[in-house]
Short mmCIF file of C-alpha atoms in Angstrom, two decimals:
data_model
loop_
_atom_site.label_atom_id
_atom_site.label_comp_id
_atom_site.label_asym_id
_atom_site.label_seq_id
_atom_site.Cartn_x
_atom_site.Cartn_y
_atom_site.Cartn_z
CA MET A 1 9.74 67.70 -90.59
CA THR A 2 11.05 70.65 -92.63
CA PHE A 3 9.73 72.40 -95.36
CA ARG A 4 11.00 74.14 -98.08
CA PRO A 5 9.32 77.31 -98.78
CA TRP A 6 7.46 76.75 -102.08
CA GLN A 7 6.31 73.66 -100.39
CA ARG A 8 4.83 75.55 -97.33
CA VAL A 9 2.93 77.64 -100.55
CA SER A 10 2.16 74.55 -102.26
CA LEU A 11 -0.01 72.89 -99.37
CA ALA A 12 -1.90 76.35 -98.90
CA MET A 13 -2.72 75.92 -102.16
CA PHE A 14 -3.47 72.27 -101.91
CA ALA A 15 -5.74 73.40 -99.24
CA VAL A 16 -7.50 76.21 -100.80
CA GLY A 17 -8.22 74.27 -104.13
CA TRP A 18 -9.74 71.50 -101.54
CA GLY A 19 -11.86 73.66 -100.50
CA ALA A 20 -13.01 75.34 -103.19
CA ASN A 21 -14.24 72.17 -105.22
CA GLN A 22 -15.60 70.04 -102.37
CA PHE A 23 -18.64 71.80 -102.53
CA SER A 24 -19.78 70.52 -106.64
CA PRO A 25 -21.19 67.00 -105.28
CA MET A 26 -22.89 68.70 -102.28
CA LEU A 27 -25.63 70.27 -104.36
CA LEU A 28 -27.04 66.37 -104.91
CA ALA A 29 -26.78 66.40 -101.03
CA TYR A 30 -28.92 70.11 -100.69
CA ARG A 31 -31.59 68.83 -102.97
CA ASP A 32 -31.84 65.34 -101.30
CA GLU A 33 -31.99 66.63 -97.60
CA LEU A 34 -33.55 70.11 -97.79
CA GLY A 35 -35.54 70.01 -100.99
CA MET A 36 -33.37 72.71 -102.37
CA SER A 37 -34.64 74.25 -105.42
CA ALA A 38 -32.52 74.13 -108.73
CA GLN A 39 -32.85 77.96 -108.91
CA ALA A 40 -31.43 78.05 -105.51
CA ARG A 41 -28.66 75.99 -106.27
CA ALA A 42 -27.64 77.81 -109.40
CA LEU A 43 -27.12 80.77 -107.02
CA LEU A 44 -25.20 78.99 -104.81
CA PHE A 45 -22.61 77.52 -107.09
CA ALA A 46 -22.41 81.11 -108.74
CA LEU A 47 -22.00 83.11 -106.00
CA TYR A 48 -18.19 81.30 -105.46
CA ALA A 49 -17.43 82.72 -108.80
CA VAL A 50 -19.32 85.97 -108.16
CA GLY A 51 -16.48 86.25 -105.12
CA LEU A 52 -13.79 84.59 -107.14
CA ILE A 53 -13.40 86.79 -110.40
CA PRO A 54 -13.07 90.20 -108.35
CA ALA A 55 -10.71 89.19 -105.83
CA LEU A 56 -8.27 88.07 -108.42
CA LEU A 57 -7.82 90.61 -110.13
CA ILE A 58 -7.47 92.53 -106.81
CA GLY A 59 -5.51 90.06 -105.06
CA GLY A 60 -2.97 89.65 -107.44
CA SER A 61 -2.05 93.65 -108.14
CA ALA A 62 -2.26 93.53 -104.59
CA SER A 63 0.64 91.20 -103.71
CA ASP A 64 3.05 92.67 -106.24
CA ARG A 65 2.53 95.82 -104.42
CA TRP A 66 2.32 94.95 -100.90
CA GLY A 67 4.15 91.30 -101.10
CA ARG A 68 2.81 87.80 -101.78
CA ARG A 69 2.69 87.06 -97.47
CA ALA A 70 1.14 89.67 -96.81
CA VAL A 71 -1.91 89.01 -99.15
CA VAL A 72 -1.91 85.32 -99.26
CA VAL A 73 -1.45 84.01 -95.65
CA PRO A 74 -5.02 85.69 -94.27
CA PHE A 75 -7.05 84.41 -96.97
CA VAL A 76 -5.79 81.02 -96.58
CA ALA A 77 -6.92 81.17 -93.27
CA LEU A 78 -9.93 82.54 -94.61
CA SER A 79 -10.59 79.43 -96.12
CA PRO A 80 -11.23 77.12 -93.32
CA VAL A 81 -13.89 79.71 -91.78
CA ALA A 82 -15.50 79.55 -94.80
CA THR A 83 -15.95 76.11 -94.45
CA ALA A 84 -16.50 76.01 -90.94
CA LEU A 85 -19.66 78.44 -91.88
CA LEU A 86 -21.22 76.02 -94.77
CA MET A 87 -21.20 73.23 -91.31
CA VAL A 88 -22.64 75.80 -89.18
CA TRP A 89 -25.24 76.94 -91.21
CA SER A 90 -25.77 73.35 -93.10
CA ASP A 91 -29.54 74.14 -93.26
CA TRP A 92 -29.84 77.71 -93.73
CA VAL A 93 -29.54 79.37 -97.84
CA PRO A 94 -28.58 82.90 -96.71
CA GLY A 95 -26.06 81.45 -94.21
CA LEU A 96 -24.75 79.01 -97.04
CA ALA A 97 -24.81 82.30 -99.44
CA VAL A 98 -22.62 83.95 -97.59
CA ALA A 99 -19.78 81.42 -96.66
CA ARG A 100 -20.13 80.42 -100.68
CA LEU A 101 -19.26 83.93 -101.36
CA LEU A 102 -16.34 84.19 -98.74
CA ALA A 103 -14.96 80.81 -100.21
CA GLY A 104 -14.98 82.59 -103.79
CA ILE A 105 -13.25 85.34 -102.22
CA SER A 106 -10.25 83.40 -100.67
CA SER A 107 -9.85 81.21 -103.69
CA GLY A 108 -9.70 84.09 -106.07
CA VAL A 109 -7.24 85.68 -103.76
CA VAL A 110 -4.98 82.84 -102.87
CA PHE A 111 -4.89 81.41 -106.37
CA GLY A 112 -3.54 84.38 -108.35
CA ALA A 113 -1.61 85.43 -105.56
CA ALA A 114 0.15 82.48 -104.67
CA SER A 115 0.70 81.05 -108.06
CA ALA A 116 3.12 84.04 -108.39
CA TRP A 117 4.53 83.51 -105.37
CA MET A 118 5.48 79.96 -106.04
CA ALA A 119 7.07 81.72 -109.50
CA ASP A 120 8.81 83.95 -107.32
CA LEU A 121 10.06 81.06 -105.13
CA SER A 122 10.98 79.21 -108.14
CA VAL A 123 13.42 81.09 -110.22
CA ASP A 124 16.53 79.04 -109.38
CA ASP A 125 14.94 76.15 -111.10
CA ALA A 126 14.39 75.06 -114.15
CA PRO A 127 11.96 77.45 -116.93
CA GLY A 128 8.47 77.07 -115.77
CA THR A 129 8.54 74.92 -112.32
CA GLY A 130 6.80 77.65 -110.87
CA ALA A 131 4.02 77.26 -113.28
CA ARG A 132 4.48 73.37 -112.78
CA ARG A 133 4.13 73.31 -108.90
CA ALA A 134 1.09 75.74 -108.81
CA ALA A 135 -0.73 73.68 -111.27
CA LEU A 136 0.06 70.89 -109.21
CA SER A 137 -0.93 72.24 -106.25
CA LEU A 138 -4.04 73.82 -107.34
CA SER A 139 -5.30 70.72 -109.44
CA ALA A 140 -4.77 68.23 -106.84
CA GLY A 141 -7.00 70.11 -104.17
CA PHE A 142 -9.60 70.28 -106.89
CA GLY A 143 -9.20 66.69 -107.80
CA LEU A 144 -9.36 65.29 -104.06
CA GLY A 145 -11.54 67.65 -102.34
CA PRO A 146 -15.27 66.49 -104.28
CA LEU A 147 -13.99 62.58 -104.24
CA VAL A 148 -14.00 62.75 -100.81
CA ALA A 149 -16.73 65.09 -99.88
CA GLY A 150 -19.13 62.99 -102.37
CA VAL A 151 -18.11 59.55 -101.01
CA VAL A 152 -18.42 60.72 -97.30
CA ALA A 153 -21.78 62.31 -98.27
CA GLU A 154 -23.06 59.12 -99.50
CA LEU A 155 -22.39 57.05 -96.74
CA SER A 156 -22.63 59.67 -93.77
CA ALA A 157 -25.52 59.67 -91.82
CA HIS A 158 -25.27 63.84 -91.80
CA PRO A 159 -24.40 64.24 -95.20
CA LEU A 160 -24.48 68.23 -95.21
CA VAL A 161 -21.71 68.61 -92.16
CA VAL A 162 -19.30 65.41 -91.73
CA PRO A 163 -17.84 65.89 -95.58
CA TYR A 164 -16.79 69.66 -94.42
CA LEU A 165 -14.52 67.80 -91.84
CA PRO A 166 -11.39 66.83 -93.89
CA HIS A 167 -11.46 70.36 -95.62
CA LEU A 168 -11.98 72.38 -92.09
CA VAL A 169 -8.58 69.86 -90.52
CA LEU A 170 -6.41 70.22 -93.63
CA GLY A 171 -6.97 74.26 -93.76
CA VAL A 172 -5.75 74.90 -90.53
CA VAL A 173 -2.77 72.64 -90.90
CA ALA A 174 -1.99 74.38 -94.08
CA LEU A 175 -2.20 77.70 -92.10
CA VAL A 176 0.39 76.69 -89.67
CA VAL A 177 2.53 75.42 -92.07
CA LEU A 178 2.49 78.86 -94.04
CA LEU A 179 2.85 80.98 -91.45
CA PRO A 180 6.72 80.73 -91.30
CA ALA A 181 7.16 81.04 -95.46
CA ALA A 182 9.03 84.43 -96.31
CA GLY A 183 8.06 86.39 -98.91
CA PRO A 184 10.00 88.22 -101.20
CA ALA A 185 10.04 92.13 -100.73
CA PRO A 186 7.54 94.07 -103.35
CA ALA A 187 9.29 96.28 -105.94
CA SER A 188 8.97 99.78 -104.59
CA ALA A 189 8.13 101.21 -107.77
CA VAL A 190 4.90 99.34 -108.03
CA ARG A 191 1.79 101.84 -107.52
CA ARG A 192 -0.68 100.90 -109.89
CA PRO A 193 -4.07 100.72 -109.36
CA LEU A 194 -5.40 97.46 -107.51
CA VAL A 195 -7.80 96.86 -110.20
CA SER A 196 -6.09 97.52 -113.61
CA LEU A 197 -4.95 95.46 -116.49
CA PRO A 198 -1.36 95.31 -117.24
CA ALA A 199 -0.27 96.27 -120.83
CA VAL A 200 0.51 92.76 -121.36
CA THR A 201 -2.95 91.53 -121.46
CA ARG A 202 -4.25 93.98 -123.93
CA GLY A 203 -1.03 92.76 -126.00
CA ARG A 204 -1.74 90.80 -129.19
CA ARG A 205 0.02 87.51 -127.49
CA PHE A 206 -1.90 87.49 -125.01
CA LEU A 207 -5.52 88.11 -126.82
CA LEU A 208 -4.22 85.53 -129.25
CA THR A 209 -2.90 82.68 -127.51
CA VAL A 210 -4.15 82.76 -123.94
CA ALA A 211 -7.47 84.29 -123.86
CA PRO A 212 -8.78 81.82 -126.54
CA THR A 213 -8.59 78.62 -124.77
CA ALA A 214 -8.06 79.92 -121.17
CA PRO A 215 -11.98 79.56 -120.47
CA TRP A 216 -11.50 76.09 -121.45
CA VAL A 217 -9.56 75.04 -118.53
CA PHE A 218 -12.31 74.96 -116.03
CA GLY A 219 -15.07 74.87 -118.93
CA CYS A 220 -13.67 71.12 -119.54
CA VAL A 221 -14.54 70.07 -116.00
CA ALA A 222 -17.27 72.01 -115.26
CA ILE A 223 -19.45 70.61 -118.10
CA SER A 224 -17.87 66.92 -117.25
CA PHE A 225 -19.28 66.91 -113.46
CA ALA A 226 -21.72 70.05 -114.06
CA TYR A 227 -23.61 69.60 -116.85
CA LEU A 228 -23.31 66.27 -118.41
CA PRO A 229 -24.86 64.12 -115.40
CA SER A 230 -27.66 66.27 -115.45
CA VAL A 231 -28.65 65.93 -118.96
CA VAL A 232 -28.32 61.69 -118.65
CA ASP A 233 -30.77 60.09 -117.84
CA ALA A 234 -29.51 57.56 -114.92
CA PRO A 235 -30.55 56.15 -112.27
CA THR A 236 -30.70 58.53 -108.57
CA GLU A 237 -29.09 55.48 -106.51
CA GLY A 238 -25.75 56.33 -105.70
CA ALA A 239 -25.63 59.65 -107.47
CA LEU A 240 -23.42 61.44 -105.23
CA ALA A 241 -20.90 59.09 -104.98
CA PHE A 242 -20.42 59.38 -108.71
CA ALA A 243 -20.53 62.73 -108.69
CA GLY A 244 -17.58 62.75 -106.39
CA ILE A 245 -15.55 59.95 -108.63
CA LEU A 246 -16.79 61.69 -111.56
CA THR A 247 -14.78 64.90 -110.64
CA GLY A 248 -12.30 63.15 -108.82
CA VAL A 249 -11.56 61.36 -112.20
CA ALA A 250 -11.83 64.20 -114.73
CA LEU A 251 -9.50 66.66 -112.20
CA GLY A 252 -7.41 63.57 -110.80
CA THR A 253 -6.31 63.27 -114.35
CA GLY A 254 -5.80 66.90 -114.94
CA VAL A 255 -3.38 66.36 -112.10
CA ALA A 256 -1.36 63.12 -113.82
CA VAL A 257 -0.78 64.96 -117.23
CA GLN A 258 0.77 67.98 -116.38
CA PRO A 259 4.07 66.23 -116.30
CA LEU A 260 3.51 65.62 -119.66
CA ALA A 261 2.08 68.93 -120.59
CA ARG A 262 5.10 70.01 -119.28
CA ARG A 263 7.38 68.15 -121.38
CA LEU A 264 5.04 69.55 -124.05
CA ASP A 265 5.57 72.80 -123.74
CA ASP A 266 9.37 72.49 -123.08
CA HIS A 267 9.10 70.86 -126.63
CA ARG A 268 7.32 73.67 -128.52
CA PRO A 269 5.54 76.66 -126.73
CA LEU A 270 1.75 76.20 -126.51
CA LEU A 271 2.03 72.68 -127.98
CA ALA A 272 0.55 71.65 -124.78
CA GLY A 273 -2.37 73.96 -125.27
CA ARG A 274 -3.25 72.69 -128.08
CA VAL A 275 -3.39 69.15 -127.15
CA GLY A 276 -5.52 69.64 -124.09
CA MET A 277 -8.27 71.45 -126.72
CA VAL A 278 -8.22 68.63 -129.05
CA CYS A 279 -8.85 66.62 -125.86
CA ALA A 280 -11.92 68.71 -125.14
CA THR A 281 -13.04 68.23 -128.76
CA VAL A 282 -12.70 64.38 -128.25
CA ALA A 283 -14.66 64.56 -124.64
CA LEU A 284 -17.42 66.47 -126.33
CA LEU A 285 -17.95 64.16 -128.90
CA VAL A 286 -17.85 61.50 -125.95
CA GLY A 287 -20.32 63.36 -124.37
CA ILE A 288 -22.49 63.55 -127.30
CA ALA A 289 -22.86 59.56 -127.39
CA ALA A 290 -23.09 59.91 -123.76
CA VAL A 291 -26.53 61.57 -124.21
CA THR A 292 -27.72 59.71 -126.98
CA ALA A 293 -27.26 56.67 -124.97
CA ASP A 294 -28.19 58.03 -121.16
CA SER A 295 -24.73 55.98 -120.36
CA ARG A 296 -22.61 56.98 -117.20
CA VAL A 297 -19.97 54.40 -118.31
CA LEU A 298 -19.61 56.80 -121.08
CA LEU A 299 -19.51 59.90 -118.84
CA LEU A 300 -16.67 58.32 -116.92
CA VAL A 301 -14.84 57.59 -120.39
CA ALA A 302 -15.43 61.37 -121.32
CA ALA A 303 -14.08 62.37 -117.84
CA PRO A 304 -10.24 61.91 -118.42
CA LEU A 305 -10.40 63.57 -121.34
CA PHE A 306 -12.10 66.40 -119.85
CA GLY A 307 -9.48 66.38 -117.06
CA ALA A 308 -6.26 66.40 -119.81
CA GLY A 309 -8.16 69.27 -121.46
CA TYR A 310 -8.17 70.76 -118.34
CA GLY A 311 -4.41 69.88 -116.76
CA CYS A 312 -2.83 71.03 -120.42
CA GLY A 313 -4.84 73.80 -120.82
CA LEU A 314 -3.88 74.99 -117.09
CA VAL A 315 -0.03 73.99 -117.52
CA SER A 316 0.24 75.95 -120.93
CA GLY A 317 -1.36 79.17 -120.07
CA LEU A 318 0.41 79.52 -116.72
CA ARG A 319 3.83 78.88 -118.43
CA GLU A 320 2.72 81.49 -121.23
CA VAL A 321 2.04 83.99 -118.60
CA GLU A 322 5.50 83.11 -117.19
CA ARG A 323 7.28 84.13 -120.05
CA LEU A 324 5.27 87.38 -121.21
CA ALA A 325 4.28 88.92 -117.76
CA PRO A 326 8.14 91.05 -116.14
CA PRO A 327 8.47 90.23 -112.62
CA ASP A 328 6.37 93.27 -111.48
CA GLU A 329 3.34 92.51 -112.84
CA ARG A 330 3.26 88.73 -112.45
CA GLY A 331 0.59 88.45 -110.24
CA ALA A 332 -1.65 90.62 -111.61
CA VAL A 333 -1.02 89.06 -115.09
CA VAL A 334 -1.42 85.27 -113.39
CA ALA A 335 -4.46 87.24 -111.58
CA VAL A 336 -6.18 87.61 -115.21
CA PHE A 337 -5.47 84.30 -116.46
CA TYR A 338 -7.40 82.87 -113.51
CA GLY A 339 -10.11 85.26 -114.08
CA LEU A 340 -10.31 84.09 -117.48
CA THR A 341 -10.28 80.48 -116.52
CA TYR A 342 -12.92 80.73 -114.45
CA LEU A 343 -15.36 81.88 -117.08
CA GLY A 344 -15.11 78.37 -117.68
CA PHE A 345 -18.00 77.66 -114.94
CA PHE A 346 -20.70 79.54 -116.78
CA ALA A 347 -20.59 76.79 -119.69
CA PRO A 348 -22.84 74.28 -118.22
CA TYR A 349 -25.49 77.54 -118.00
CA LEU A 350 -24.29 78.70 -121.36
CA LEU A 351 -25.11 75.02 -122.58
CA GLY A 352 -28.52 75.03 -121.12
CA ALA A 353 -29.28 78.09 -122.39
CA VAL A 354 -28.40 77.13 -126.42
CA ALA A 355 -30.34 73.82 -126.08
CA GLY A 356 -33.33 75.69 -124.90
CA THR A 357 -33.01 77.79 -128.08
CA GLY A 358 -34.50 74.35 -130.26
CA LEU A 359 -31.35 72.78 -130.75
CA GLY A 360 -31.36 70.45 -128.27
CA VAL A 361 -28.68 69.17 -125.89
CA ARG A 362 -26.62 67.42 -128.29
CA GLY A 363 -26.54 70.67 -130.76
CA ALA A 364 -25.49 72.86 -127.71
CA LEU A 365 -22.29 70.39 -126.99
CA GLY A 366 -22.14 70.51 -131.11
CA ALA A 367 -22.16 74.00 -130.80
CA ALA A 368 -19.26 73.82 -128.43
CA ILE A 369 -17.39 71.67 -130.39
CA ALA A 370 -17.48 74.47 -133.39
CA VAL A 371 -16.21 77.01 -130.73
CA ALA A 372 -13.53 74.61 -129.20
CA VAL A 373 -12.01 74.18 -132.66
CA ALA A 374 -12.03 77.89 -133.44
CA GLY A 375 -10.02 78.74 -130.64
CA LEU A 376 -7.71 75.95 -131.35
CA LEU A 377 -7.30 77.22 -134.90
CA VAL A 378 -6.75 81.42 -133.36
CA VAL A 379 -3.94 79.55 -130.93
CA SER A 380 -2.26 77.21 -133.71
CA LEU A 381 -1.70 80.22 -135.82
CA ALA A 382 -0.60 82.53 -133.15
CA GLY A 383 1.86 80.97 -131.83
CA ARG A 384 3.78 80.07 -134.72
CA ASP A 385 5.15 84.04 -134.34
CA GLN A 386 7.34 83.07 -131.03
CA ARG A 387 8.87 86.77 -131.05
CA HIS A 388 6.81 88.26 -128.00
CA SER A 389 6.93 85.23 -126.17
CA VAL A 390 11.05 85.38 -126.21
CA ALA A 391 10.49 89.26 -125.54
CA GLY A 392 8.72 88.47 -122.39
CA ALA A 393 11.04 86.02 -121.08
CA SER A 394 13.75 88.12 -121.15
CA ARG A 395 11.98 90.72 -119.24
CA GLY A 396 11.46 88.14 -116.56
#
């Protein structure tokens, strides 16, 4: 079978995305099989972000300096290694912590650098094609990984090991397919520090049109499958499969809406992001109803709305970054964007903290709605001025 260069990168991003999110429904398996405390599970969840965010910032700049292929290939290889360690150390919390940290580092480098690589390989296609391909590849992996892991864990006699086998195989195959892919040579003039914020990310356009809504990309799905199920009083029977299905529905919808998001962005830059924020707001309202009624059905109603918020926000943000970033800074700017999106994984903890102040769960969700509406207003007002976006596109 013959692969085009961008398809090789796409498969690698899909595989790493699968490995990144397959762990989410497994938290319930560790609780049930090992009696793991909520604090330990929270630590394992957080360690992924601890590895991911600095790796995003370093990986994007490193790929600008040394080339996409040189940076991406080793960390695509690291992804199945991290999964293998989850299997080997399935009942040892320190080992699981090391595996989660490595998974975060792998994801951080690949998400930023490979997204920039995809943009490089798509320069001869229609504007925004690279961003769309990158978003679809990651989103498909994000959605299928937890869906498969949750269902397999529910059915398997060895729920701490067998659910990771599909990604182990997929990760190795993706690495083999990626190896022949050629990467563009880096610009010889790129000699910036590896950890730095490109000028674009400190500019008014980025701060007012990208930064306010970027955390809602993953904030939407984190609220959908990591927060709301924990505050809805539902039977424990089938909880693993339900967690996987809920995650798959949210992220699967995120994949499905991305062609529409692209058309919206073609019609008017940032329109997709604004539609996504509206979907997030409606989803939070449905979430309040689900908490009030203790209803799993309403959680499933909210999931595709959260997914639409995620998918629209991801496409809109990546395309705005493509418009703003010059080619020799594209990896670094994409990395900053992804770093902001992953702040959304802290949303469940922030909501829990706000709920604990006396506002309660519904009050915390109401506060989230207020923040979402404020971000929507900021982006809507700032997005009226297209001059900076056009200038950025001309540099690219």
